[in-house]
Amino acid sequence: MQNKKFYVTTPIYYVNDLPHLGHAYTTVAADIISRFKRLQGYDVFFLTGTDEHGQKVEQAAQKRNVAPQEHCDELHLRFKELWKRLNVSNNDFIRTTEERHKEIVRQVLQVLFDKGEIYKDSYEGWYCLPDERFWTEKDLVKGNCPECGRKVDRIKEYNYFFKMGKYQNWLNEYIKSNEIVILPSNRRNEVLGFLNKELGDLCISRPKERLKWGIPLPFDEDYVTYVWFDALINYITAAGYHKDEKSFNHWWPADFHLVGKDILTTHSVYWLTMLKAVGIPLPENIFAHGWWTVNGQKMSKSLLNVVEPNRLINEYGADAVRYFLMREVPFGLDGDFSHEALIGRINTDLANNLGNLLNRTLNMVQRYFNGTIPEPVGDNDMERDLINKAAQIVQEVEKLLECLEFSKILVSIWEFIDATNKYIDSSAPWNLAKSEEMRGRLSTVMYNALEALRTIAILLYPFMPEKADEIHRQIGMTEDSLSQEMDSVKKWGGVKAGVSINRSEQLFPRIDDDRKEELLKKLKGESMEESKKETQENKKEDHGSSADLNMISIDEFAKLDLRVGEIKEAEKVEKSKRLIKLKVNIGVETRQVVAGIATCYSADELIGKKIILVANLKPARLMGIESQGMVLAATSGDKITLAGFQDEVTLGSRVK
Ligand code: ME8
């Protein structure tokens, strides 16, 4: 018999910037569901990917002086690499610039056009450039974009529209009937509230002269499709729509679209009406999770206070990061990130509760049985209680999984970890070991403690695949039962007596106070939140006021945005004795800078040098080449020496 299928998706992320904690959050959550479902015997299709068309991406490429495709080819890898480091087990990674996707988008557009679902009309509205969305007058909040609060521009143009409005009543009824489940329930109410207002038609195109980086409409090549109409279709492209009927019929409809609350409307209104209009069945569930802030402030790609997951992985390890994200905040609610909270979780939950349970159990098996797992000899109420507790927890976990209550699942697993620690405490193996008569009882206790650890490893596997594997290996399990069905966790007695344990290094070393202080200093030093705020404030100020003063105030000095950069490329400017064109990486982006240092440096010797860049200097053109900043150097007579650093520095750090 064919396994039951399960299809889960994440949003496809914009490649206008590097992946951050928010992207990692949704993707790790999807990974956890996928791993659980695989344990439960489901045939799983887990899709993630990148959204590569549109103005934001085009602008990001322009800023880096590369072609949009080149930019996407580079940036999408940063997502792929991160998912690999985070042990994300996606089955497919879709890019909207792939042929397989563009083809399906054009087909869907043609189908809708032929059905009369798309029409051309003139449109005048308020356009938010960063969000690439039109808003009506009444949508605006204090004259600004209702979603991001930024300035909007009045734009009039001809465009193509999808007749979304006509589906308003149908969608309202459909959601109310619970045929599609929108979770958490407050989000469902939000969508219904949105549908109480008049639903207009959806502008699905941009004139090519305004946006080049998009998929041309099949029925009018002067237009490209609007970002959402392109992006949402990825979910059916990857499942095989119009290409592989067998695959599509197997996977579609999606079981869960996981999204952040920011894109709930696009998924529950645009996407559902689009599918209805084409005649494709609708997905089963949409889950809109909450928003991570950092120290209470909004984290976004356009601000510099983003938490970079790679740094977290470097310092804490992938599994600790995965655990923290799922444990700290109930899925669906907003949460605030702090290193202190993460370190707290590592020390308490991971090192103390879980790590100690493993260590003490293995140490005792080593000491009392020379590292060989003993055969249990009978049982008593204590064992029966432990086994019942395990069965109860497994049941709870499976139930909580249905509503993606990750945090509660972990609370339940930790209840069992505590119960096992208590079982050991009450059984006091150290006393049993004192008398030969109690040898049988000691064997039973140690065996059951190991078996409890086996159960814990399986339940933790979706959250912390590497560490769960490690527990499994250390308790002497050789075959790959972690990827076996959930059923194996329901059968007590999987641990093999007579087999050797494999004690090795601590699962989660504690982060002591000294190390914590060191880490916080290092990581917070890397945070550029403060400097970004200053940069923004500086923009508002009058730049010319102190031109005739020799002394400057600290505030004036603070206007300078000096950054640590690394020279990635250097090329002498033809016909110039002095100028060299540099590509300087300042962490969040690469700048092109023209520097007058060719009399003292060859292009080759500059590569890899860490320098100081004035990052908020107005761009200037030198011999027709744009320079986006200035490198600092000391000059003495003819000699020019670049300013740099004596110790290791992090790219993009502020120099003050
Ligand atoms: O919206 N907290 O892409 P995107 C929690 N391309 N989650 C966050 C977050 C935060 N602070 N920031 C981002 C797009 N996310 C479109 C999607 S789908 C067909 C097209 C996560 O790069 C969250 O999942 O802006 C959010 O919905 C998504 O990243 C937005 O990613």
XYZ file of C-alpha atoms and ligand atoms in Angstrom:
687
model
C 0.000 0.000 0.000
C 1.261 3.474 -0.828
C 2.178 5.661 2.142
C 0.049 8.637 3.024
C 1.537 11.790 1.535
C 2.382 15.077 3.181
C 3.297 18.238 1.273
C 4.651 21.214 3.210
C 5.997 24.507 1.885
C 7.812 27.570 3.197
C 7.573 30.962 1.547
C 10.130 31.392 -1.192
C 12.442 34.095 0.096
C 13.507 37.247 -1.696
C 17.120 37.240 -2.734
C 17.560 40.967 -2.281
C 19.536 40.284 0.855
C 21.109 37.549 2.937
C 18.950 35.070 4.843
C 18.233 36.025 8.440
C 16.732 34.561 11.582
C 13.148 35.011 10.348
C 13.817 32.931 7.237
C 15.543 30.293 9.321
C 12.540 30.195 11.639
C 9.953 29.208 9.022
C 12.309 26.809 7.294
C 13.323 25.018 10.489
C 9.652 24.729 11.452
C 8.857 23.141 8.091
C 11.806 20.818 8.546
C 10.555 19.692 11.934
C 7.101 18.865 10.604
C 8.660 17.030 7.672
C 10.898 14.947 9.890
C 8.011 14.092 12.221
C 5.806 13.111 9.322
C 8.535 10.917 7.886
C 8.847 9.245 11.294
C 5.115 8.652 11.163
C 5.536 6.865 7.858
C 4.337 9.628 5.542
C 5.728 10.163 2.085
C 6.893 13.759 2.515
C 7.518 16.528 0.009
C 9.113 19.541 1.647
C 9.563 22.534 -0.610
C 11.455 25.746 -0.088
C 13.152 28.141 -2.486
C 13.830 31.689 -3.548
C 11.741 34.470 -5.059
C 14.033 36.061 -7.580
C 12.038 38.475 -9.753
C 10.833 41.982 -9.041
C 12.014 45.438 -8.304
C 13.668 44.750 -4.958
C 15.916 42.105 -6.438
C 16.623 44.215 -9.512
C 17.631 47.110 -7.272
C 19.781 44.919 -5.043
C 21.641 43.702 -8.125
C 22.080 47.273 -9.379
C 23.494 48.282 -6.032
C 26.098 45.567 -6.309
C 26.799 46.393 -9.948
C 25.957 42.943 -11.196
C 23.316 41.636 -13.573
C 20.102 40.476 -11.828
C 20.598 36.849 -12.872
C 24.162 36.865 -11.607
C 22.961 38.381 -8.354
C 20.284 35.680 -7.955
C 22.703 32.902 -8.843
C 24.951 34.071 -6.040
C 22.378 34.973 -3.418
C 20.187 31.881 -3.698
C 23.265 29.870 -2.741
C 23.422 31.690 0.581
C 19.970 30.287 1.369
C 20.888 26.811 0.187
C 24.111 26.853 2.201
C 22.286 27.992 5.300
C 19.677 25.251 4.989
C 22.485 22.728 4.716
C 24.162 24.064 7.833
C 20.851 23.971 9.670
C 20.254 20.358 8.564
C 17.128 21.281 6.657
C 15.838 18.232 4.791
C 13.953 19.897 1.942
C 13.158 17.663 -1.022
C 13.244 20.448 -3.560
C 14.495 24.012 -3.820
C 12.666 26.075 -6.374
C 13.941 29.304 -7.907
C 11.474 31.497 -9.737
C 14.052 32.215 -12.445
C 14.160 28.536 -13.388
C 12.671 27.593 -16.747
C 10.390 24.998 -15.128
C 8.755 27.768 -13.122
C 8.577 30.509 -15.746
C 6.878 28.099 -18.119
C 4.127 27.245 -15.633
C 3.553 30.883 -14.691
C 3.004 31.718 -18.349
C 0.693 28.762 -18.806
C -1.425 29.707 -15.802
C -1.614 33.306 -17.006
C -2.722 32.159 -20.451
C -5.368 29.835 -19.012
C -6.794 32.666 -16.906
C -6.632 35.132 -19.792
C -8.452 32.681 -22.078
C -11.113 32.168 -19.415
C -11.709 35.909 -19.243
C -10.362 36.108 -15.688
C -7.741 38.686 -16.632
C -8.441 42.082 -18.219
C -6.539 45.270 -19.048
C -7.417 48.586 -17.466
C -5.898 51.851 -16.391
C -4.966 52.080 -12.789
C -4.061 54.878 -10.509
C -2.990 54.206 -6.984
C -0.441 54.619 -4.242
C 2.575 52.463 -4.838
C 4.942 51.249 -2.133
C 8.266 50.614 -3.814
C 9.888 48.461 -1.103
C 6.803 46.237 -0.837
C 6.042 46.391 -4.556
C 2.362 46.874 -3.858
C -0.341 49.293 -4.852
C -2.629 50.662 -2.164
C -5.851 52.586 -2.374
C -6.295 55.928 -0.628
C -8.269 54.323 2.187
C -5.623 51.653 2.774
C -2.963 54.237 3.636
C -2.044 54.910 7.235
C -1.164 58.560 7.775
C -0.447 58.779 4.076
C 2.078 55.951 4.218
C 2.172 52.273 3.305
C -0.084 50.388 5.760
C 2.297 47.435 5.818
C 5.763 48.927 6.225
C 4.931 52.535 7.102
C 7.134 53.910 4.342
C 6.421 56.626 1.814
C 4.182 55.764 -1.162
C 4.134 57.280 -4.671
C 1.096 58.143 -6.779
C 1.313 56.164 -10.016
C -1.048 55.891 -13.003
C -0.606 53.286 -15.692
C -2.280 50.595 -17.784
C -2.042 47.155 -16.324
C -3.589 43.721 -16.313
C -5.975 42.704 -13.552
C -7.156 39.410 -12.177
C -10.867 39.346 -11.314
C -10.257 38.555 -7.682
C -13.169 40.607 -6.372
C -15.783 38.280 -7.801
C -14.569 35.490 -5.510
C -15.126 37.455 -2.315
C -18.334 35.740 -1.181
C -17.180 32.347 -2.220
C -13.897 32.733 -0.283
C -15.685 34.029 2.788
C -17.961 30.989 2.849
C -15.131 28.622 2.046
C -13.033 29.793 4.971
C -16.022 29.809 7.299
C -16.833 26.225 6.313
C -13.366 25.211 7.591
C -12.640 23.306 4.435
C -9.365 25.103 4.634
C -7.863 25.545 8.064
C -6.140 28.848 8.729
C -4.086 28.687 11.892
C -3.798 30.030 14.551
C -7.504 30.841 14.836
C -6.915 34.559 15.416
C -5.274 34.690 11.983
C -8.341 33.043 10.452
C -10.446 35.791 12.015
C -8.092 38.378 10.585
C -8.631 37.005 7.083
C -12.386 36.946 7.559
C -12.185 40.539 8.774
C -10.264 41.464 5.647
C -12.966 39.822 3.551
C -15.621 41.972 5.213
C -14.268 44.951 3.312
C -14.797 45.084 -0.414
C -12.295 42.896 -2.205
C -10.999 44.587 -5.342
C -9.406 43.017 -8.393
C -5.712 42.265 -8.290
C -3.200 44.095 -10.423
C -0.951 41.336 -11.778
C 1.399 43.139 -14.135
C 4.004 45.841 -14.428
C 4.860 47.607 -17.674
C 8.211 46.388 -18.923
C 9.603 49.901 -19.060
C 9.143 50.126 -15.291
C 10.205 46.621 -14.376
C 12.421 44.515 -16.587
C 13.239 41.760 -14.163
C 10.129 39.622 -14.418
C 8.317 37.015 -16.489
C 6.701 38.493 -19.648
C 2.949 37.977 -19.917
C 2.272 35.400 -22.652
C -0.511 37.564 -24.135
C 1.321 40.906 -23.958
C 5.100 40.889 -23.957
C 5.199 44.597 -23.039
C 4.295 43.590 -19.526
C 5.852 41.344 -16.927
C 3.906 39.586 -14.234
C 3.607 41.107 -10.821
C 5.713 39.582 -8.093
C 2.982 37.710 -6.189
C 1.411 36.185 -9.251
C 4.785 34.790 -10.150
C 5.827 33.708 -6.659
C 2.729 31.880 -5.412
C 2.648 29.608 -8.427
C 5.905 28.011 -7.258
C 3.883 25.738 -5.003
C 2.198 24.023 -7.938
C 5.205 24.201 -10.275
C 7.331 22.143 -7.913
C 4.567 19.583 -7.407
C 4.541 18.930 -11.154
C 1.558 20.973 -12.353
C 1.053 20.689 -16.130
C 4.290 18.710 -16.399
C 3.948 15.533 -14.439
C 0.340 14.693 -13.786
C 1.122 11.660 -11.651
C 3.372 13.660 -9.380
C 0.931 16.549 -9.173
C -2.002 14.311 -8.344
C 0.075 12.615 -5.690
C 1.307 15.761 -3.920
C -1.355 18.348 -4.517
C -3.152 19.827 -2.596
C -0.470 21.031 -0.230
C -1.066 19.957 3.358
C 0.555 22.976 4.955
C 1.672 26.324 3.623
C 3.839 27.776 6.392
C 4.174 31.535 6.221
C 4.912 34.478 8.466
C 1.976 36.670 9.443
C 3.241 39.326 7.004
C 2.137 37.323 3.993
C -1.053 35.774 5.302
C -3.320 37.855 3.047
C -1.412 37.033 -0.100
C -1.666 33.331 0.724
C -5.218 33.149 1.981
C -6.796 35.625 -0.419
C -4.686 36.022 -3.578
C -3.521 32.430 -3.727
C -6.843 30.788 -2.913
C -8.762 32.880 -5.431
C -6.105 32.252 -8.081
C -6.392 28.494 -7.563
C -10.179 28.667 -7.611
C -10.145 30.623 -10.864
C -7.815 28.131 -12.556
C -9.815 25.212 -11.154
C -7.113 23.672 -8.974
C -8.019 22.184 -5.577
C -7.138 24.350 -2.594
C -4.515 23.607 0.054
C -5.549 22.005 3.335
C -3.919 24.338 5.888
C -2.203 27.685 6.062
C -0.259 28.458 9.203
C 0.879 32.042 9.775
C 3.474 32.212 12.498
C 4.525 35.234 14.533
C 7.286 37.745 14.141
C 10.734 37.824 15.685
C 11.983 41.127 16.914
C 15.410 41.925 18.338
C 15.455 43.734 21.641
C 11.894 44.752 20.956
C 12.688 46.264 17.568
C 11.423 45.110 14.210
C 13.979 43.024 12.362
C 13.936 43.409 8.626
C 16.193 42.990 5.690
C 16.221 46.704 5.074
C 17.443 47.489 8.591
C 20.834 46.469 9.844
C 19.705 44.827 13.078
C 19.223 41.458 11.486
C 20.312 38.349 13.331
C 22.524 36.347 11.023
C 21.859 32.612 11.517
C 25.341 31.598 10.369
C 26.856 33.485 13.271
C 24.503 31.769 15.686
C 25.417 28.386 14.258
C 29.129 29.204 14.561
C 28.792 30.057 18.221
C 26.050 27.754 19.470
C 25.690 24.959 16.910
C 22.785 24.293 14.556
C 20.776 22.115 16.915
C 20.849 24.574 19.806
C 19.588 27.288 17.438
C 16.831 25.019 16.118
C 15.821 24.095 19.640
C 15.766 27.679 20.850
C 13.626 28.907 17.960
C 10.997 26.266 18.559
C 11.060 26.275 22.360
C 11.288 29.936 23.193
C 8.097 31.179 21.556
C 4.808 29.328 20.948
C 4.480 28.929 17.195
C 2.022 31.583 16.076
C 3.009 34.255 18.608
C 5.596 37.000 18.249
C 8.926 36.603 20.000
C 11.949 38.631 20.916
C 15.424 37.348 20.233
C 18.296 37.765 22.644
C 21.579 35.948 23.072
C 20.982 35.859 26.821
C 17.766 33.881 26.334
C 19.473 31.486 23.934
C 22.388 30.894 26.302
C 19.893 30.392 29.142
C 18.129 27.650 27.170
C 21.427 25.964 26.314
C 22.591 25.936 29.914
C 19.330 24.921 31.516
C 17.376 22.721 29.137
C 20.145 21.293 27.015
C 23.233 21.066 29.202
C 21.576 20.546 32.603
C 18.448 18.550 31.978
C 19.165 16.597 28.826
C 22.978 16.560 28.811
C 23.233 15.475 32.429
C 20.734 12.691 31.988
C 22.810 11.246 29.180
C 26.120 11.733 30.971
C 25.157 10.294 34.288
C 23.469 7.288 32.670
C 26.448 6.512 30.475
C 28.912 7.068 33.319
C 27.058 4.588 35.483
C 26.812 1.982 32.730
C 30.558 2.422 32.249
C 31.355 2.190 35.940
C 28.987 -0.588 36.984
C 28.916 -2.690 33.808
C 32.174 -1.854 32.168
C 30.349 -0.048 29.366
C 28.173 -3.006 28.333
C 24.404 -2.573 28.382
C 22.975 -4.955 31.030
C 19.951 -7.210 30.592
C 16.968 -5.956 32.644
C 15.801 -8.330 35.372
C 12.066 -7.927 35.966
C 10.410 -4.613 36.744
C 8.385 -2.863 39.442
C 5.997 0.081 39.660
C 8.765 2.547 39.007
C 9.518 1.039 35.611
C 5.849 0.677 34.810
C 5.286 4.360 35.647
C 8.182 5.377 33.439
C 6.905 3.289 30.533
C 3.368 4.654 30.948
C 4.732 8.157 31.055
C 6.602 7.534 27.804
C 3.451 6.257 26.103
C 1.486 9.249 27.353
C 4.127 11.692 26.101
C 4.318 10.081 22.664
C 0.552 10.373 22.361
C 0.647 14.007 23.468
C 3.431 14.834 21.023
C 1.522 13.383 18.092
C -1.593 15.325 19.046
C 0.277 18.613 19.498
C 1.948 18.122 16.149
C -1.396 18.371 14.367
C -1.603 22.065 15.327
C 2.152 22.680 15.099
C 2.473 23.354 18.824
C 6.237 22.910 18.773
C 6.919 24.650 22.025
C 4.408 22.477 23.885
C 5.850 19.366 22.267
C 9.238 20.272 23.706
C 7.716 20.971 27.105
C 6.233 17.450 27.012
C 9.531 15.876 26.001
C 11.251 17.732 28.839
C 8.619 16.434 31.218
C 9.757 12.983 30.251
C 13.430 13.945 30.632
C 12.608 15.157 34.143
C 10.664 11.970 34.853
C 13.674 9.898 33.783
C 16.040 11.955 35.935
C 13.664 11.421 38.850
C 13.443 7.695 38.101
C 17.232 7.496 38.407
C 17.257 9.607 41.579
C 14.609 7.480 43.258
C 16.219 4.235 42.159
C 19.625 5.463 43.395
C 21.826 3.126 41.317
C 24.861 4.295 43.331
C 23.330 2.557 46.368
C 22.270 -0.520 44.405
C 25.848 -0.865 43.175
C 27.054 -1.311 46.723
C 25.577 -4.797 47.100
C 25.917 -7.788 44.819
C 22.353 -8.821 45.745
C 20.990 -5.723 44.048
C 22.878 -6.385 40.817
C 19.684 -7.458 39.009
C 17.834 -4.355 40.121
C 20.792 -2.182 39.081
C 20.696 -3.813 35.629
C 16.995 -3.056 35.304
C 17.406 0.587 36.280
C 20.313 1.200 33.938
C 18.589 -0.585 31.073
C 15.401 1.432 31.501
C 17.272 4.703 31.803
C 18.963 3.931 28.471
C 15.648 2.951 26.944
C 14.134 6.244 28.102
C 17.038 7.999 26.377
C 16.290 6.079 23.196
C 12.690 7.331 23.337
C 13.913 10.866 23.981
C 16.333 10.682 21.049
C 13.563 9.666 18.652
C 11.191 12.378 19.865
C 13.946 14.963 19.671
C 15.166 13.848 16.274
C 12.912 16.218 14.280
C 14.112 19.164 16.387
C 17.778 18.299 16.807
C 18.715 15.686 14.219
C 22.467 15.784 14.841
C 22.309 15.649 18.612
C 19.582 13.014 18.564
C 21.784 10.869 16.344
C 24.615 11.456 18.758
C 22.522 10.316 21.758
C 21.462 7.307 19.784
C 25.040 6.400 18.925
C 26.240 6.945 22.476
C 23.619 4.595 23.935
C 24.920 1.829 21.705
C 22.296 1.829 18.973
C 23.868 0.856 15.721
C 21.076 0.505 13.210
C 19.396 3.581 11.883
C 16.272 3.445 14.006
C 16.046 7.227 14.310
C 14.727 7.462 10.821
C 12.410 4.539 11.437
C 8.727 4.905 11.958
C 7.241 6.519 15.000
C 6.052 3.025 15.916
C 9.508 2.141 17.198
C 9.112 4.782 19.894
C 5.899 3.130 20.974
C 7.631 -0.185 21.685
C 9.595 -0.190 24.917
C 12.741 -2.288 24.756
C 14.621 -1.204 21.641
C 17.953 -0.849 23.434
C 20.120 -3.942 22.973
C 21.505 -5.638 26.059
C 25.055 -6.928 25.658
C 26.068 -4.080 23.355
C 28.733 -1.513 24.266
C 27.878 2.116 24.824
C 29.961 4.804 23.095
C 30.610 7.540 25.581
C 32.049 10.625 23.963
C 32.199 14.349 24.419
C 29.434 16.263 26.181
C 26.322 16.773 24.119
C 25.903 20.436 25.047
C 28.789 21.972 26.987
C 27.642 24.598 29.466
C 28.429 28.184 28.566
C 30.029 29.472 31.772
C 29.903 33.108 32.856
C 33.295 34.039 31.390
C 32.503 32.511 28.043
C 29.058 34.075 28.114
C 30.524 37.506 28.686
C 33.046 36.987 25.930
C 30.363 35.769 23.539
C 27.968 38.602 24.287
C 30.673 41.159 23.772
C 31.674 39.630 20.491
C 28.183 39.106 19.111
C 26.808 42.418 20.252
C 29.820 44.193 18.825
C 28.782 42.732 15.535
C 25.293 44.124 15.812
C 24.873 47.151 13.657
C 21.548 48.233 14.976
C 22.798 51.304 16.743
C 24.826 52.499 13.810
C 21.910 52.096 11.452
C 19.774 54.256 13.689
C 22.470 56.869 13.692
C 22.795 56.715 9.931
C 19.058 57.240 9.574
C 19.072 60.155 11.942
C 22.033 61.645 10.152
C 20.139 61.623 6.901
C 17.549 63.930 8.433
C 20.143 66.447 9.540
C 21.571 69.440 7.740
C 24.926 68.468 6.350
C 26.448 71.847 5.575
C 26.144 73.632 8.890
C 29.664 73.226 10.233
C 31.592 73.709 7.009
C 33.445 76.773 8.245
C 34.435 75.423 11.657
C 37.758 73.756 12.355
C 36.515 71.804 15.345
C 33.664 69.374 15.019
C 31.338 68.053 17.674
C 31.019 64.386 18.537
C 27.615 64.421 16.852
C 29.167 65.654 13.658
C 31.806 62.960 13.829
C 29.062 60.396 14.403
C 27.653 61.316 11.013
C 30.496 59.418 9.454
C 29.580 55.814 8.806
C 32.954 54.091 8.833
C 32.918 50.372 8.167
C 35.328 47.480 8.140
C 35.593 46.203 4.580
C 37.578 43.614 2.701
C 38.928 44.208 -0.797
C 37.601 41.406 -2.950
C 38.607 42.661 -6.385
C 41.022 45.330 -7.592
C 41.641 46.560 -11.108
C 43.770 49.459 -12.276
C 41.727 52.138 -14.070
C 42.973 52.427 -17.626
C 44.502 55.772 -18.550
C 44.907 56.761 -14.928
C 48.169 56.650 -12.996
C 46.518 56.965 -9.612
C 43.167 55.222 -9.702
C 42.278 51.660 -8.861
C 38.744 50.305 -9.020
C 37.948 48.147 -5.971
C 35.121 45.851 -4.979
C 34.869 46.094 -1.203
C 32.742 43.703 0.849
C 31.308 45.434 3.941
C 29.347 42.497 5.265
C 25.857 43.396 4.112
C 26.851 44.378 0.609
C 29.730 44.888 -1.806
C 30.635 48.436 -2.808
C 32.486 49.636 -5.870
C 35.081 52.193 -4.807
C 37.581 54.115 -6.880
C 40.704 54.904 -4.853
C 43.746 57.033 -5.739
C 46.315 54.581 -4.436
C 47.791 53.040 -7.604
C 51.117 54.801 -7.093
C 51.700 52.811 -3.916
C 49.736 49.578 -4.347
C 49.442 47.067 -7.164
C 45.993 45.605 -7.807
C 47.130 42.112 -6.777
C 48.482 43.016 -3.380
C 45.226 44.741 -2.426
C 43.055 41.628 -2.607
C 42.112 40.377 0.844
C 43.188 43.560 2.671
C 40.882 44.708 5.462
C 40.321 48.435 5.171
C 38.151 51.245 6.558
C 35.462 52.501 4.225
C 33.522 55.744 4.539
C 30.218 54.092 3.758
C 27.851 57.061 3.759
C 29.685 59.283 1.324
C 27.522 60.450 -1.571
C 28.450 58.427 -4.682
C 30.808 60.283 -7.046
C 32.163 59.549 -10.518
C 35.899 59.369 -11.096
C 36.959 59.017 -14.745
C 33.380 57.996 -15.488
C 33.367 55.221 -12.883
C 31.012 55.419 -9.944
C 32.637 55.326 -6.539
C 30.361 54.343 -3.670
C 32.500 55.356 -0.730
C 36.083 56.138 0.121
C 38.875 54.103 1.677
C 40.891 55.750 4.440
C 44.637 56.055 4.044
C 47.503 58.009 5.572
C 49.520 60.183 3.205
C 53.020 61.377 3.846
C 54.730 62.966 0.893
C 54.298 60.494 -1.962
C 53.667 57.603 0.341
C 50.133 56.341 0.810
C 49.352 53.730 3.471
C 45.913 52.218 3.766
C 44.414 52.328 7.245
C 43.704 48.809 8.527
C 43.614 46.617 11.600
C 46.123 44.752 13.684
C 43.719 42.050 14.899
C 40.911 40.034 13.356
C 37.820 42.166 12.655
C 34.357 41.351 11.428
C 33.347 42.725 8.050
C 30.804 45.510 8.284
C 31.672 46.427 11.903
C 31.362 50.116 12.675
C 34.619 52.004 13.191
C 34.174 54.739 15.761
O 7.714 37.743 1.506
N 10.107 36.898 12.017
O 9.806 36.895 1.028
P 10.660 37.401 2.280
C 9.595 35.741 11.586
N 9.096 36.383 -1.422
N 9.614 35.346 10.294
C 10.174 36.148 9.408
C 10.738 37.387 9.787
C 10.694 37.746 11.165
N 11.187 38.874 11.618
N 11.231 37.972 8.688
C 10.988 37.133 7.647
C 8.504 37.172 0.766
N 10.357 36.032 8.077
C 8.025 36.612 -0.538
C 7.262 35.333 -0.267
S 5.910 33.190 -1.038
C 5.099 32.684 -2.391
C 6.676 34.686 -1.469
C 9.968 34.872 7.250
O 12.069 37.112 1.932
C 8.470 34.643 7.299
O 8.220 33.332 6.877
O 10.283 38.772 2.651
C 7.986 35.609 6.253
O 6.690 35.301 5.789
C 9.017 35.394 5.169
O 10.248 35.191 5.902
C 9.140 36.589 4.234
O 10.255 36.392 3.427
